[in-house]
Amino acid sequence: MSETAFQPTRPLPYGRQNITDADVAAVTAALQADFLTQGPAVAAFEKQFAAYVGARYAVAVSNGTAALHLCALALDVQPGQRVITTPLTFAASANCVRYCGGEVQFADIDPATGLIDLAKVRTLLEAHPKGHFAGLIPVDFAGLAVDLEAARQLADEFGLWIIEDSCHSPGGFFIDSNGQEQQCGNGRFADLAIFSFHPVKHIATGEGGMITTNDEQLFQRLLRLRTHGITRDPADLIRESEGGWYMEMQELGYNYRLADLNCALGLSQLARADQGLARRRALAARYDAAFAHAAGVQILAPGRPGHAYHLYVIEVADRKGLYDFLRTRQIFAQVHYIPVHRMPYYEGLGWRAGDFPLAEAYYEHCLSIPLFPTLTDEEQDYVVACIQEFVVADKQ
Ligand SMILES: *Cc1c(COP(=O)(O)O)cnc(C)c1O
């Protein structure tokens, strides 16, 4: 096989950051600036990120999980309140509800997309009196955008708020009923949206996250909660100012700030986000073509417009076999995800195997294969050849 003659000169993980000389220069400049944290790079990153996703406001935070926690706090999730999310996500999407003492209710996926099935969400909502559920946390799994217009209709009908977990989908969009592209995180339909800047995501800041919204009140509350619940804004004070130093801690908040160093890296990365996204889509199209006629390899929602391709997921019969085989070839695939309700912690809350059969069936066969902007065509061809070699051998 001619393709396998190529040997990669580096291990090929499922995702990795792309750091350029411009990024290094930006961080170096930030190190020499007056503020290492709480300086001007934070607001600059927030402004540019809000513009990138088409939202009015953005709040930079220390990571995507902190973003979820602050959202749950800003929406006043109370002990015992019930919130619906998908089992096919990273645990943090559900954990943010638990941080506030709320109860997580899962709804199974649509196996054609891997996204939460809104028909199942409706069934859940209709089975209980209005007010039984407080909110919905849909996830743009792998980079495929949830139809938030439909989710919003459902949420309005049943009085829910929406937090869009857009960690996989900066630059992604869905097409609304008017044929318009609706950017993930643009705040048109969801109350709040969150992003992560972990190195495997589209934009890396080391650790980092962002919340976007069009709601001015939620925005102000998030700013306060991000920094201990403290405000210095004269317009927001409860008591009379006692002098220039005066500030008030008005509610229990956290230190979930993102430093200027990280924001400087984020700004530099954001300037290249479109390029990275275009490369991800081009690589995904090459995978789609390579696997279109490969018996034994299934791909999820090929060619869907607006897909941001955080992950490229294939489904194969012998997933463990392929995972182990690829490792011997220096290809480090990953599994997204072990369904959240199958985690021992959530089983301790009463969830069981069999509760969400479609997410569980998906988990049995899924594998995320290398997809990141600096993956070369040659490296990708090598990945494809290795997968085909295994799948063909597996069938004999
Ligand atoms: C990465 C991720 C998170 C958490 O982000 P961190 O920055 O790692 O805390 C939450 N939800 C999803 C879907 C993610 O992929």
PDB file of C-alpha atoms in Angstrom, residues 240-346:
ATOM      1  CA  GLU A 240     -23.313  55.332  49.887  1.00  0.00           C
ATOM      2  CA  SER A 241     -19.672  55.331  48.679  1.00  0.00           C
ATOM      3  CA  GLU A 242     -17.213  55.930  51.509  1.00  0.00           C
ATOM      4  CA  GLY A 243     -14.366  57.068  49.236  1.00  0.00           C
ATOM      5  CA  GLY A 244     -12.307  56.192  46.209  1.00  0.00           C
ATOM      6  CA  TRP A 245     -11.450  52.731  47.536  1.00  0.00           C
ATOM      7  CA  TYR A 246     -15.061  51.826  48.154  1.00  0.00           C
ATOM      8  CA  MET A 247     -16.471  48.613  46.767  1.00  0.00           C
ATOM      9  CA  GLU A 248     -19.215  46.233  47.771  1.00  0.00           C
ATOM     10  CA  MET A 249     -19.387  42.460  47.840  1.00  0.00           C
ATOM     11  CA  GLN A 250     -23.081  42.134  47.124  1.00  0.00           C
ATOM     12  CA  GLU A 251     -23.416  38.401  46.649  1.00  0.00           C
ATOM     13  CA  LEU A 252     -21.263  35.287  46.928  1.00  0.00           C
ATOM     14  CA  GLY A 253     -19.062  35.134  43.838  1.00  0.00           C
ATOM     15  CA  TYR A 254     -15.802  33.519  42.800  1.00  0.00           C
ATOM     16  CA  ASN A 255     -12.457  34.358  41.268  1.00  0.00           C
ATOM     17  CA  TYR A 256     -13.055  33.001  37.776  1.00  0.00           C
ATOM     18  CA  ARG A 257     -11.073  35.715  35.971  1.00  0.00           C
ATOM     19  CA  LEU A 258      -8.906  35.090  32.919  1.00  0.00           C
ATOM     20  CA  ALA A 259      -5.486  36.783  33.009  1.00  0.00           C
ATOM     21  CA  ASP A 260      -4.242  39.295  30.417  1.00  0.00           C
ATOM     22  CA  LEU A 261      -1.543  36.821  29.407  1.00  0.00           C
ATOM     23  CA  ASN A 262      -4.191  34.309  28.376  1.00  0.00           C
ATOM     24  CA  CYS A 263      -6.328  36.971  26.728  1.00  0.00           C
ATOM     25  CA  ALA A 264      -3.354  38.200  24.686  1.00  0.00           C
ATOM     26  CA  LEU A 265      -2.900  34.660  23.377  1.00  0.00           C
ATOM     27  CA  GLY A 266      -6.644  34.423  22.774  1.00  0.00           C
ATOM     28  CA  LEU A 267      -6.674  37.658  20.759  1.00  0.00           C
ATOM     29  CA  SER A 268      -3.808  36.447  18.603  1.00  0.00           C
ATOM     30  CA  GLN A 269      -5.508  33.061  18.093  1.00  0.00           C
ATOM     31  CA  LEU A 270      -8.856  34.660  17.359  1.00  0.00           C
ATOM     32  CA  ALA A 271      -7.284  36.665  14.524  1.00  0.00           C
ATOM     33  CA  ARG A 272      -6.615  33.303  12.801  1.00  0.00           C
ATOM     34  CA  ALA A 273      -9.830  31.547  13.841  1.00  0.00           C
ATOM     35  CA  ASP A 274     -11.377  31.668  10.363  1.00  0.00           C
ATOM     36  CA  GLN A 275      -8.285  30.079   8.847  1.00  0.00           C
ATOM     37  CA  GLY A 276      -8.299  27.300  11.422  1.00  0.00           C
ATOM     38  CA  LEU A 277     -12.000  26.677  10.877  1.00  0.00           C
ATOM     39  CA  ALA A 278     -11.559  26.559   7.094  1.00  0.00           C
ATOM     40  CA  ARG A 279      -8.759  24.008   7.481  1.00  0.00           C
ATOM     41  CA  ARG A 280     -10.882  21.894   9.842  1.00  0.00           C
ATOM     42  CA  ARG A 281     -13.711  21.893   7.305  1.00  0.00           C
ATOM     43  CA  ALA A 282     -11.347  21.034   4.441  1.00  0.00           C
ATOM     44  CA  LEU A 283      -9.885  18.130   6.412  1.00  0.00           C
ATOM     45  CA  ALA A 284     -13.381  16.934   7.323  1.00  0.00           C
ATOM     46  CA  ALA A 285     -14.384  17.008   3.644  1.00  0.00           C
ATOM     47  CA  ARG A 286     -11.292  14.906   2.812  1.00  0.00           C
ATOM     48  CA  TYR A 287     -12.253  12.381   5.512  1.00  0.00           C
ATOM     49  CA  ASP A 288     -15.866  12.368   4.250  1.00  0.00           C
ATOM     50  CA  ALA A 289     -14.639  11.555   0.742  1.00  0.00           C
ATOM     51  CA  ALA A 290     -12.197   8.901   1.956  1.00  0.00           C
ATOM     52  CA  PHE A 291     -14.820   7.100   4.039  1.00  0.00           C
ATOM     53  CA  ALA A 292     -17.826   7.620   1.749  1.00  0.00           C
ATOM     54  CA  HIS A 293     -17.411   4.161   0.246  1.00  0.00           C
ATOM     55  CA  ALA A 294     -15.477   2.464   3.048  1.00  0.00           C
ATOM     56  CA  ALA A 295     -17.631  -0.409   4.243  1.00  0.00           C
ATOM     57  CA  GLY A 296     -17.324  -0.685   8.000  1.00  0.00           C
ATOM     58  CA  VAL A 297     -16.735   3.019   8.672  1.00  0.00           C
ATOM     59  CA  GLN A 298     -19.758   5.192   9.441  1.00  0.00           C
ATOM     60  CA  ILE A 299     -19.617   8.957   9.663  1.00  0.00           C
ATOM     61  CA  LEU A 300     -21.960  11.281  11.478  1.00  0.00           C
ATOM     62  CA  ALA A 301     -23.951  13.951   9.613  1.00  0.00           C
ATOM     63  CA  PRO A 302     -21.510  14.316   6.683  1.00  0.00           C
ATOM     64  CA  GLY A 303     -21.475  17.626   4.855  1.00  0.00           C
ATOM     65  CA  ARG A 304     -23.877  19.457   7.182  1.00  0.00           C
ATOM     66  CA  PRO A 305     -23.618  23.236   6.618  1.00  0.00           C
ATOM     67  CA  GLY A 306     -22.302  25.191   9.578  1.00  0.00           C
ATOM     68  CA  HIS A 307     -20.437  22.279  11.129  1.00  0.00           C
ATOM     69  CA  ALA A 308     -17.447  23.674  13.046  1.00  0.00           C
ATOM     70  CA  TYR A 309     -15.675  20.287  13.271  1.00  0.00           C
ATOM     71  CA  HIS A 310     -14.191  20.326  16.712  1.00  0.00           C
ATOM     72  CA  LEU A 311     -14.219  16.538  16.369  1.00  0.00           C
ATOM     73  CA  TYR A 312     -14.276  14.158  13.453  1.00  0.00           C
ATOM     74  CA  VAL A 313     -16.096  11.091  14.719  1.00  0.00           C
ATOM     75  CA  ILE A 314     -16.301   7.738  12.986  1.00  0.00           C
ATOM     76  CA  GLU A 315     -18.289   4.714  14.118  1.00  0.00           C
ATOM     77  CA  VAL A 316     -16.841   1.232  13.638  1.00  0.00           C
ATOM     78  CA  ALA A 317     -17.843  -2.262  14.793  1.00  0.00           C
ATOM     79  CA  ASP A 318     -14.656  -2.972  16.764  1.00  0.00           C
ATOM     80  CA  ARG A 319     -13.943   0.405  18.313  1.00  0.00           C
ATOM     81  CA  LYS A 320     -11.572  -0.878  21.013  1.00  0.00           C
ATOM     82  CA  GLY A 321      -9.658  -2.903  18.445  1.00  0.00           C
ATOM     83  CA  LEU A 322      -9.252   0.126  16.191  1.00  0.00           C
ATOM     84  CA  TYR A 323      -8.314   2.407  19.098  1.00  0.00           C
ATOM     85  CA  ASP A 324      -5.566  -0.005  20.216  1.00  0.00           C
ATOM     86  CA  PHE A 325      -4.348  -0.614  16.656  1.00  0.00           C
ATOM     87  CA  LEU A 326      -4.065   3.106  15.917  1.00  0.00           C
ATOM     88  CA  ARG A 327      -1.958   3.611  19.038  1.00  0.00           C
ATOM     89  CA  THR A 328       0.585   1.147  17.672  1.00  0.00           C
ATOM     90  CA  ARG A 329       0.760   3.451  14.638  1.00  0.00           C
ATOM     91  CA  GLN A 330       1.299   6.601  16.734  1.00  0.00           C
ATOM     92  CA  ILE A 331      -2.282   7.747  16.174  1.00  0.00           C
ATOM     93  CA  PHE A 332      -3.939   8.764  19.434  1.00  0.00           C
ATOM     94  CA  ALA A 333      -7.659   8.710  18.813  1.00  0.00           C
ATOM     95  CA  GLN A 334     -10.111   9.453  21.639  1.00  0.00           C
ATOM     96  CA  VAL A 335     -13.638   8.514  22.636  1.00  0.00           C
ATOM     97  CA  HIS A 336     -16.273  11.277  22.957  1.00  0.00           C
ATOM     98  CA  TYR A 337     -18.011  10.503  25.180  1.00  0.00           C
ATOM     99  CA  ILE A 338     -18.650   7.944  27.862  1.00  0.00           C
ATOM    100  CA  PRO A 339     -22.274   9.032  28.464  1.00  0.00           C
ATOM    101  CA  VAL A 340     -22.424  11.288  31.511  1.00  0.00           C
ATOM    102  CA  HIS A 341     -25.182   9.275  33.225  1.00  0.00           C
ATOM    103  CA  ARG A 342     -22.842   6.212  33.190  1.00  0.00           C
ATOM    104  CA  MET A 343     -20.247   7.991  35.313  1.00  0.00           C
ATOM    105  CA  PRO A 344     -20.073   6.468  38.807  1.00  0.00           C
ATOM    106  CA  TYR A 345     -20.969   9.836  40.323  1.00  0.00           C
ATOM    107  CA  TYR A 346     -24.189  10.087  38.289  1.00  0.00           C
TER     108      TYR A 346
END
